[in-house]
Amino acid sequence: MTGQTEGEVHPHGENYGLRAGVLGPLETLAQSVSAMAPSTSASLTIPLVFALAGNATWFVYLLATGATLLVGFCVSRFARLSASPGSLYSYASDTLPPVFGVVAAWGLLLAYIATGASVAGGALYYAGVLSQQFFHWTPPALPTLTVVCLAAAFVAYRDVKLSAELMLWIEIVSVSLILIVLAVMVFRFGFQFDMDQFQLKGVSMEALGPALVLAMFSFVGFESATTLGGEAKEPLKTIPRAVLQCAILAGVFFMLCSYSEVLGFKGESSKLSDSTSPLHLLAAKAGVSLLGVGIDIGAAVAMFACVLACTTAAARVLMRMAHGALLPQMLERTNRRHGTPGVAVAVSAGLMLAATAALSLRGVAGSDMYDWMGSLSVFGFLTAYALVAVALPFARRRWASTRTGSRR
């Protein structure tokens, strides 16, 4: 079969009505990068990790990077052999007993919905930050959340290629602004070795476990390129590459940001863990306050890109679950003109909006939505990751026996 890699048994041939081969390598990578939303982690998640880990923040991200690469290896092995919109659900269900496939499906769906709700809360938070900066006014929560979720649903329904390209440019601009600020800080103050961080001074070992869970939230979604299945060009090559590239690039970025933010806040009257916009403060300290405003705007837009990425991924998991008779058949439908699962997109965005709206009505702030729903999503992702890791040895054994049988 053309396009197969060595050791391949069978790729999933079903496109389920989705457009085949419309996304290039960069657009495929954009799906994973946007689902992770690295620029938002630099602004919101790193301060949360610092509150627990202190000078070990960079070290916690090193551990998280290692764990993510191990998971990425397992996922990439499956992705070399199978291209399906069910992603991790398909990998587990094809190898393990059916009950484990069901658990993986629901865990993955929970993870994408909770992540989308989390970053919708983050978008609400940054909408408030920017409105206060420019207009001294706070936008109402429910209309803001509704606009974010509905806009993401519209783009995800309209065109997966447009969606991927939009996410790609949003993240490129956002991450570039952050790297420019860090480079300007080095230029102005020189490169500094912070021995307190390298020696993990004042770090409580008991706090590293909870901090690691929070740090993993920065990485979850790195595998979401696998949900694109046959929509990617040469999916058996581009998808596994995107998964591993995303894990490596994000790990380096998070360690650089965490080290720089902890160092940059030394001597400041406010703590990193209490800052509403740490990179804005560091930009002002480096003498480029305008870039700080740009980073805040970029973080808000990147939050939207992450909602869009999670909507895209969750919709394809819903569609694959419907094909597996786990959900109603109406979720299988794809739009003939756009080649997207319209009903599944609407359900995905609706669930994200319902979760954030319920929290908003109870008076929960956008930053707390980001924290709470993000923590919930980690457990969904870890469940799916664990099942894929368990499935890999059995799958390798099956692949080996199939190759042996084919040579006879």
CSV table of C-alpha atoms in Angstrom, one decimal:
chain,number,residue,atom,x,y,z
A,1,MET,CA,0.0,0.0,0.0
A,2,THR,CA,1.4,3.4,-0.9
A,3,GLY,CA,2.4,5.8,1.9
A,4,GLN,CA,2.9,3.1,4.5
A,5,THR,CA,5.9,3.2,6.7
A,6,GLU,CA,7.9,0.1,7.7
A,7,GLY,CA,6.1,-2.1,10.2
A,8,GLU,CA,2.7,-0.7,9.3
A,9,VAL,CA,-0.2,-3.1,9.5
A,10,HIS,CA,-3.1,-1.0,8.3
A,11,PRO,CA,-3.9,2.7,8.4
A,12,HIS,CA,-7.5,3.7,9.0
A,13,GLY,CA,-8.8,4.4,5.6
A,14,GLU,CA,-12.0,6.1,6.6
A,15,ASN,CA,-12.3,9.9,6.2
A,16,TYR,CA,-15.8,10.0,7.6
A,17,GLY,CA,-16.8,12.7,5.1
A,18,LEU,CA,-13.9,15.0,6.1
A,19,ARG,CA,-11.6,16.5,3.4
A,20,ALA,CA,-8.6,14.4,2.8
A,21,GLY,CA,-5.1,15.9,2.6
A,22,VAL,CA,-5.9,19.6,2.9
A,23,LEU,CA,-3.5,20.4,5.7
A,24,GLY,CA,0.2,20.7,5.3
A,25,PRO,CA,2.9,19.9,7.9
A,26,LEU,CA,2.9,23.4,9.4
A,27,GLU,CA,-0.9,23.5,9.6
A,28,THR,CA,-0.9,20.0,11.2
A,29,LEU,CA,1.6,21.3,13.8
A,30,ALA,CA,-0.5,24.3,14.4
A,31,GLN,CA,-3.4,22.1,15.6
A,32,SER,CA,-1.2,20.7,18.4
A,33,VAL,CA,0.5,24.0,19.2
A,34,SER,CA,-2.7,25.9,19.5
A,35,ALA,CA,-4.4,23.2,21.6
A,36,MET,CA,-1.4,23.7,24.0
A,37,ALA,CA,-1.6,27.5,23.8
A,38,PRO,CA,2.1,28.0,24.9
A,39,SER,CA,1.8,31.8,25.1
A,40,THR,CA,-1.1,31.5,27.6
A,41,SER,CA,0.9,29.1,29.8
A,42,ALA,CA,3.7,31.6,29.9
A,43,SER,CA,1.3,34.2,31.2
A,44,LEU,CA,-1.1,32.2,33.5
A,45,THR,CA,0.2,28.7,34.2
A,46,ILE,CA,3.8,29.4,35.1
A,47,PRO,CA,2.8,31.8,37.9
A,48,LEU,CA,0.5,29.0,39.3
A,49,VAL,CA,3.4,26.5,39.1
A,50,PHE,CA,5.7,29.0,40.8
A,51,ALA,CA,3.3,29.4,43.7
A,52,LEU,CA,4.0,25.7,44.5
A,53,ALA,CA,7.5,25.0,43.2
A,54,GLY,CA,9.2,28.4,43.7
A,55,ASN,CA,12.8,28.2,42.4
A,56,ALA,CA,12.2,24.7,41.1
A,57,THR,CA,9.7,25.9,38.5
A,58,TRP,CA,12.1,25.4,35.6
A,59,PHE,CA,12.9,21.9,37.0
A,60,VAL,CA,9.3,21.0,37.2
A,61,TYR,CA,8.9,21.9,33.5
A,62,LEU,CA,12.0,19.8,32.7
A,63,LEU,CA,10.3,16.8,34.4
A,64,ALA,CA,7.0,17.6,32.5
A,65,THR,CA,8.9,17.8,29.2
A,66,GLY,CA,10.4,14.3,29.9
A,67,ALA,CA,7.0,12.8,30.7
A,68,THR,CA,5.5,14.4,27.7
A,69,LEU,CA,8.2,13.0,25.4
A,70,LEU,CA,7.6,9.5,26.7
A,71,VAL,CA,3.9,9.9,26.0
A,72,GLY,CA,4.7,11.4,22.6
A,73,PHE,CA,6.9,8.4,21.7
A,74,CYS,CA,3.9,6.1,22.3
A,75,VAL,CA,1.5,8.3,20.4
A,76,SER,CA,3.9,8.8,17.5
A,77,ARG,CA,4.3,5.0,17.2
A,78,PHE,CA,0.6,4.6,16.7
A,79,ALA,CA,0.4,7.7,14.5
A,80,ARG,CA,2.8,6.1,12.1
A,81,LEU,CA,0.4,3.2,11.6
A,82,SER,CA,-3.1,4.7,11.8
A,83,ALA,CA,-4.7,8.0,10.7
A,84,SER,CA,-8.1,8.4,12.3
A,85,PRO,CA,-10.1,11.3,13.7
A,86,GLY,CA,-10.6,9.3,16.9
A,87,SER,CA,-6.9,9.7,17.7
A,88,LEU,CA,-6.0,8.2,21.1
A,89,TYR,CA,-9.5,6.6,21.3
A,90,SER,CA,-8.9,4.7,18.1
A,91,TYR,CA,-5.4,3.6,19.2
A,92,ALA,CA,-6.7,2.2,22.5
A,93,SER,CA,-9.8,0.6,21.1
A,94,ASP,CA,-8.0,-1.1,18.3
A,95,THR,CA,-5.6,-2.9,20.7
A,96,LEU,CA,-7.2,-3.2,24.2
A,97,PRO,CA,-10.5,-4.8,25.3
A,98,PRO,CA,-13.6,-2.6,24.3
A,99,VAL,CA,-14.1,-1.2,27.9
A,100,PHE,CA,-10.7,0.4,27.8
A,101,GLY,CA,-11.4,2.0,24.4
A,102,VAL,CA,-14.6,3.5,25.9
A,103,VAL,CA,-12.7,4.9,28.9
A,104,ALA,CA,-10.1,6.4,26.5
A,105,ALA,CA,-12.9,8.0,24.4
A,106,TRP,CA,-14.7,9.6,27.3
A,107,GLY,CA,-11.4,10.6,29.0
A,108,LEU,CA,-10.2,12.3,25.8
A,109,LEU,CA,-13.5,14.0,25.2
A,110,LEU,CA,-13.6,15.3,28.8
A,111,ALA,CA,-10.1,16.6,28.3
A,112,TYR,CA,-10.7,18.6,25.2
A,113,ILE,CA,-14.0,20.0,26.5
A,114,ALA,CA,-12.5,21.0,29.8
A,115,THR,CA,-9.4,22.5,28.1
A,116,GLY,CA,-11.7,24.5,25.8
A,117,ALA,CA,-13.7,25.7,28.8
A,118,SER,CA,-10.5,26.5,30.7
A,119,VAL,CA,-9.1,28.8,28.0
A,120,ALA,CA,-12.5,30.3,27.4
A,121,GLY,CA,-12.2,31.4,31.0
A,122,GLY,CA,-8.7,32.6,30.3
A,123,ALA,CA,-10.1,34.7,27.3
A,124,LEU,CA,-12.6,36.2,29.7
A,125,TYR,CA,-9.8,37.0,32.1
A,126,TYR,CA,-7.7,38.7,29.5
A,127,ALA,CA,-10.7,40.5,28.0
A,128,GLY,CA,-11.1,42.1,31.5
A,129,VAL,CA,-7.4,42.9,31.8
A,130,LEU,CA,-7.3,44.7,28.4
A,131,SER,CA,-10.6,46.5,28.9
A,132,GLN,CA,-9.4,47.8,32.2
A,133,GLN,CA,-6.1,49.0,30.6
A,134,PHE,CA,-7.8,50.8,27.7
A,135,PHE,CA,-11.3,51.7,28.9
A,136,HIS,CA,-11.4,51.2,32.7
A,137,TRP,CA,-14.3,48.9,32.2
A,138,THR,CA,-15.0,45.2,32.7
A,139,PRO,CA,-17.0,43.4,30.0
A,140,PRO,CA,-19.9,41.2,31.2
A,141,ALA,CA,-19.0,37.6,31.5
A,142,LEU,CA,-21.8,35.7,29.8
A,143,PRO,CA,-21.8,37.8,26.5
A,144,THR,CA,-18.0,37.5,26.3
A,145,LEU,CA,-18.0,33.8,26.8
A,146,THR,CA,-20.8,33.4,24.3
A,147,VAL,CA,-18.9,35.4,21.6
A,148,VAL,CA,-15.7,33.4,22.2
A,149,CYS,CA,-17.3,30.0,22.0
A,150,LEU,CA,-19.6,30.8,19.1
A,151,ALA,CA,-16.9,32.5,17.1
A,152,ALA,CA,-14.7,29.4,17.6
A,153,ALA,CA,-17.6,27.1,16.5
A,154,PHE,CA,-18.1,29.2,13.3
A,155,VAL,CA,-14.5,29.0,12.2
A,156,ALA,CA,-14.2,25.3,13.1
A,157,TYR,CA,-17.4,24.6,11.1
A,158,ARG,CA,-16.5,26.9,8.1
A,159,ASP,CA,-13.1,25.5,7.0
A,160,VAL,CA,-10.5,23.3,8.8
A,161,LYS,CA,-7.7,24.8,6.6
A,162,LEU,CA,-8.7,28.3,7.5
A,163,SER,CA,-8.9,27.3,11.1
A,164,ALA,CA,-5.4,25.8,11.1
A,165,GLU,CA,-3.9,28.8,9.3
A,166,LEU,CA,-5.5,31.2,11.7
A,167,MET,CA,-4.3,29.3,14.7
A,168,LEU,CA,-0.8,29.1,13.2
A,169,TRP,CA,-0.4,32.8,12.8
A,170,ILE,CA,-1.9,33.7,16.1
A,171,GLU,CA,0.6,31.5,18.0
A,172,ILE,CA,3.6,32.6,15.8
A,173,VAL,CA,2.9,36.2,16.7
A,174,SER,CA,2.2,35.6,20.4
A,175,VAL,CA,5.2,33.4,21.0
A,176,SER,CA,7.4,35.8,19.0
A,177,LEU,CA,6.5,38.8,21.2
A,178,ILE,CA,7.3,36.8,24.3
A,179,LEU,CA,10.7,35.8,22.9
A,180,ILE,CA,11.5,39.3,21.9
A,181,VAL,CA,10.8,40.6,25.4
A,182,LEU,CA,13.1,37.9,26.9
A,183,ALA,CA,15.8,38.8,24.4
A,184,VAL,CA,15.5,42.5,25.2
A,185,MET,CA,15.9,41.6,28.9
A,186,VAL,CA,19.1,39.7,28.2
A,187,PHE,CA,20.4,42.6,26.1
A,188,ARG,CA,19.6,45.2,28.8
A,189,PHE,CA,20.7,43.3,31.9
A,190,GLY,CA,23.0,40.7,30.5
A,191,PHE,CA,22.8,36.9,30.8
A,192,GLN,CA,22.5,35.9,34.4
A,193,PHE,CA,23.0,32.6,36.2
A,194,ASP,CA,20.5,32.3,39.0
A,195,MET,CA,22.1,29.9,41.4
A,196,ASP,CA,19.0,29.9,43.7
A,197,GLN,CA,17.1,28.3,40.8
A,198,PHE,CA,19.8,25.8,39.8
A,199,GLN,CA,20.3,24.8,43.5
A,200,LEU,CA,16.5,24.6,44.0
A,201,LYS,CA,16.8,26.9,47.0
A,202,GLY,CA,13.9,26.8,49.5
A,203,VAL,CA,12.0,24.2,47.5
A,204,SER,CA,9.6,21.9,49.2
A,205,MET,CA,9.8,18.4,47.7
A,206,GLU,CA,6.2,17.7,48.8
A,207,ALA,CA,5.0,20.5,46.5
A,208,LEU,CA,6.7,19.2,43.4
A,209,GLY,CA,4.0,16.6,42.7
A,210,PRO,CA,1.1,19.1,42.6
A,211,ALA,CA,3.3,21.5,40.7
A,212,LEU,CA,4.0,18.8,38.1
A,213,VAL,CA,0.3,18.2,37.6
A,214,LEU,CA,-0.1,22.0,36.9
A,215,ALA,CA,2.9,22.0,34.6
A,216,MET,CA,1.4,19.1,32.6
A,217,PHE,CA,-1.5,21.3,31.8
A,218,SER,CA,0.8,23.4,29.8
A,219,PHE,CA,1.5,20.3,27.6
A,220,VAL,CA,-1.9,18.7,27.3
A,221,GLY,CA,-3.3,18.8,23.8
A,222,PHE,CA,0.2,18.3,22.3
A,223,GLU,CA,-1.1,15.2,20.6
A,224,SER,CA,-4.2,16.8,19.1
A,225,ALA,CA,-2.8,16.7,15.6
A,226,THR,CA,-3.7,13.0,15.7
A,227,THR,CA,-7.4,14.1,15.6
A,228,LEU,CA,-6.9,15.4,12.1
A,229,GLY,CA,-6.4,11.9,10.7
A,230,GLY,CA,-6.7,11.9,6.9
A,231,GLU,CA,-7.2,15.6,6.7
A,232,ALA,CA,-3.4,16.0,6.9
A,233,LYS,CA,-1.2,15.4,3.9
A,234,GLU,CA,0.8,12.2,4.3
A,235,PRO,CA,-0.7,11.8,7.8
A,236,LEU,CA,1.5,8.8,8.7
A,237,LYS,CA,4.5,11.1,8.4
A,238,THR,CA,3.3,14.6,9.3
A,239,ILE,CA,1.2,13.7,12.3
A,240,PRO,CA,3.9,11.8,14.4
A,241,ARG,CA,6.4,14.4,13.5
A,242,ALA,CA,4.0,17.2,14.7
A,243,VAL,CA,3.4,15.4,18.0
A,244,LEU,CA,7.1,15.1,18.8
A,245,GLN,CA,8.1,18.5,17.5
A,246,CYS,CA,5.4,20.1,19.5
A,247,ALA,CA,6.6,18.4,22.7
A,248,ILE,CA,10.2,19.4,22.2
A,249,LEU,CA,9.7,23.0,21.2
A,250,ALA,CA,7.1,23.6,23.9
A,251,GLY,CA,9.4,22.1,26.6
A,252,VAL,CA,12.3,24.4,25.6
A,253,PHE,CA,10.0,27.4,25.5
A,254,PHE,CA,8.4,26.7,28.9
A,255,MET,CA,11.7,26.1,30.6
A,256,LEU,CA,13.1,29.3,29.1
A,257,CYS,CA,10.0,31.3,30.2
A,258,SER,CA,9.9,29.9,33.7
A,259,TYR,CA,13.5,30.6,34.4
A,260,SER,CA,13.3,34.1,33.0
A,261,GLU,CA,10.1,35.0,34.8
A,262,VAL,CA,11.4,33.8,38.2
A,263,LEU,CA,14.7,35.7,37.6
A,264,GLY,CA,12.9,38.8,36.3
A,265,PHE,CA,10.7,39.1,39.4
A,266,LYS,CA,13.6,39.0,41.8
A,267,GLY,CA,13.8,42.4,43.5
A,268,GLU,CA,10.2,43.3,42.6
A,269,SER,CA,7.7,44.4,45.2
A,270,SER,CA,5.1,42.0,43.8
A,271,LYS,CA,5.5,38.2,43.5
A,272,LEU,CA,5.3,36.3,40.3
A,273,SER,CA,2.5,34.1,41.7
A,274,ASP,CA,0.4,37.3,42.4
A,275,SER,CA,1.0,39.0,39.1
A,276,THR,CA,-2.1,39.5,36.8
A,277,SER,CA,0.2,39.9,33.8
A,278,PRO,CA,3.8,38.9,34.5
A,279,LEU,CA,5.2,39.3,31.0
A,280,HIS,CA,3.7,42.8,30.8
A,281,LEU,CA,5.6,43.7,34.0
A,282,LEU,CA,8.8,42.2,32.6
A,283,ALA,CA,8.3,44.1,29.3
A,284,ALA,CA,8.0,47.4,31.3
A,285,LYS,CA,11.1,46.4,33.3
A,286,ALA,CA,13.0,45.9,30.0
A,287,GLY,CA,11.8,49.3,28.7
A,288,VAL,CA,9.5,47.9,26.1
A,289,SER,CA,6.1,48.5,27.7
A,290,LEU,CA,4.3,48.5,24.3
A,291,LEU,CA,5.4,44.9,23.7
A,292,GLY,CA,3.8,44.1,27.1
A,293,VAL,CA,0.5,45.4,25.8
A,294,GLY,CA,1.0,43.4,22.6
A,295,ILE,CA,1.7,40.2,24.7
A,296,ASP,CA,-1.6,40.7,26.7
A,297,ILE,CA,-3.5,41.1,23.4
A,298,GLY,CA,-1.6,38.1,22.0
A,299,ALA,CA,-2.5,36.0,25.0
A,300,ALA,CA,-6.2,36.9,24.7
A,301,VAL,CA,-6.2,36.0,21.0
A,302,ALA,CA,-4.2,32.8,21.7
A,303,MET,CA,-6.9,31.8,24.2
A,304,PHE,CA,-9.4,32.0,21.4
A,305,ALA,CA,-7.1,30.0,19.2
A,306,CYS,CA,-7.0,27.3,21.8
A,307,VAL,CA,-10.8,27.3,22.1
A,308,LEU,CA,-10.8,26.8,18.4
A,309,ALA,CA,-8.3,24.0,18.5
A,310,CYS,CA,-10.2,22.2,21.2
A,311,THR,CA,-13.5,22.6,19.4
A,312,THR,CA,-11.9,21.1,16.3
A,313,ALA,CA,-10.4,18.2,18.2
A,314,ALA,CA,-13.4,17.5,20.4
A,315,ALA,CA,-15.7,17.5,17.3
A,316,ARG,CA,-13.7,14.8,15.6
A,317,VAL,CA,-13.6,12.6,18.8
A,318,LEU,CA,-17.4,13.0,19.0
A,319,MET,CA,-17.7,12.0,15.4
A,320,ARG,CA,-15.5,8.9,15.8
A,321,MET,CA,-17.4,7.9,19.0
A,322,ALA,CA,-20.6,8.2,17.0
A,323,HIS,CA,-19.2,5.9,14.4
A,324,GLY,CA,-18.3,3.5,17.2
A,325,ALA,CA,-21.9,3.5,18.4
A,326,LEU,CA,-21.0,5.2,21.7
A,327,LEU,CA,-23.0,8.3,20.8
A,328,PRO,CA,-26.1,9.2,18.6
A,329,GLN,CA,-25.6,8.8,14.8
A,330,MET,CA,-26.4,12.5,14.2
A,331,LEU,CA,-22.9,13.3,15.4
A,332,GLU,CA,-21.5,11.4,12.4
A,333,ARG,CA,-22.8,13.9,9.9
A,334,THR,CA,-20.3,16.1,8.0
A,335,ASN,CA,-21.2,19.2,5.9
A,336,ARG,CA,-20.8,18.4,2.2
A,337,ARG,CA,-19.7,21.9,1.3
A,338,HIS,CA,-17.2,22.5,4.1
A,339,GLY,CA,-16.2,18.9,4.9
A,340,THR,CA,-16.5,19.5,8.7
A,341,PRO,CA,-18.6,17.7,11.3
A,342,GLY,CA,-21.1,20.6,11.9
A,343,VAL,CA,-23.3,18.9,14.6
A,344,ALA,CA,-20.3,17.7,16.5
A,345,VAL,CA,-18.7,21.2,16.3
A,346,ALA,CA,-21.9,22.7,17.7
A,347,VAL,CA,-22.1,20.2,20.5
A,348,SER,CA,-18.4,20.7,21.4
A,349,ALA,CA,-18.7,24.5,21.6
A,350,GLY,CA,-22.0,24.3,23.4
A,351,LEU,CA,-20.6,22.1,26.1
A,352,MET,CA,-17.7,24.5,26.6
A,353,LEU,CA,-20.1,27.5,26.8
A,354,ALA,CA,-22.4,25.6,29.2
A,355,ALA,CA,-19.6,24.8,31.6
A,356,THR,CA,-18.1,28.3,31.7
A,357,ALA,CA,-21.6,29.9,31.8
A,358,ALA,CA,-22.5,27.8,34.8
A,359,LEU,CA,-19.3,28.8,36.6
A,360,SER,CA,-19.9,32.4,35.7
A,361,LEU,CA,-23.4,32.4,37.1
A,362,ARG,CA,-21.9,31.2,40.4
A,363,GLY,CA,-19.5,34.2,40.4
A,364,VAL,CA,-16.4,32.3,39.4
A,365,ALA,CA,-13.7,34.6,37.9
A,366,GLY,CA,-12.2,33.8,34.5
A,367,SER,CA,-8.7,33.1,36.1
A,368,ASP,CA,-10.3,30.5,38.4
A,369,MET,CA,-12.1,28.9,35.5
A,370,TYR,CA,-8.8,28.6,33.8
A,371,ASP,CA,-7.3,27.0,36.9
A,372,TRP,CA,-10.1,24.7,37.8
A,373,MET,CA,-11.1,23.4,34.4
A,374,GLY,CA,-7.5,23.1,33.4
A,375,SER,CA,-6.8,20.8,36.4
A,376,LEU,CA,-9.8,18.7,35.5
A,377,SER,CA,-8.6,18.3,31.9
A,378,VAL,CA,-5.3,17.0,33.0
A,379,PHE,CA,-6.9,13.9,34.5
A,380,GLY,CA,-8.8,13.2,31.3
A,381,PHE,CA,-5.7,13.5,29.2
A,382,LEU,CA,-3.6,11.4,31.6
A,383,THR,CA,-6.2,8.7,31.5
A,384,ALA,CA,-6.0,8.6,27.7
A,385,TYR,CA,-2.2,8.8,27.7
A,386,ALA,CA,-1.9,6.0,30.2
A,387,LEU,CA,-4.1,3.7,28.1
A,388,VAL,CA,-2.2,4.4,24.9
A,389,ALA,CA,1.1,3.6,26.8
A,390,VAL,CA,-0.4,0.3,28.0
A,391,ALA,CA,-1.7,-0.5,24.5
A,392,LEU,CA,1.6,0.0,22.8
A,393,PRO,CA,3.4,-3.2,23.8
A,394,PHE,CA,0.4,-5.3,22.8
A,395,ALA,CA,0.2,-3.4,19.5
A,396,ARG,CA,3.9,-4.0,18.8
A,397,ARG,CA,3.4,-7.7,19.5
A,398,ARG,CA,0.5,-7.8,17.0
A,399,TRP,CA,2.5,-5.9,14.4
A,400,ALA,CA,5.4,-8.3,14.8
A,401,SER,CA,3.2,-11.3,14.4
A,402,THR,CA,1.5,-9.8,11.3
A,403,ARG,CA,4.9,-9.1,9.7
A,404,THR,CA,6.0,-12.6,10.4
A,405,GLY,CA,2.8,-14.1,9.0
A,406,SER,CA,3.1,-11.9,5.8
A,407,ARG,CA,6.6,-13.3,5.1
A,408,ARG,CA,5.5,-16.9,5.2
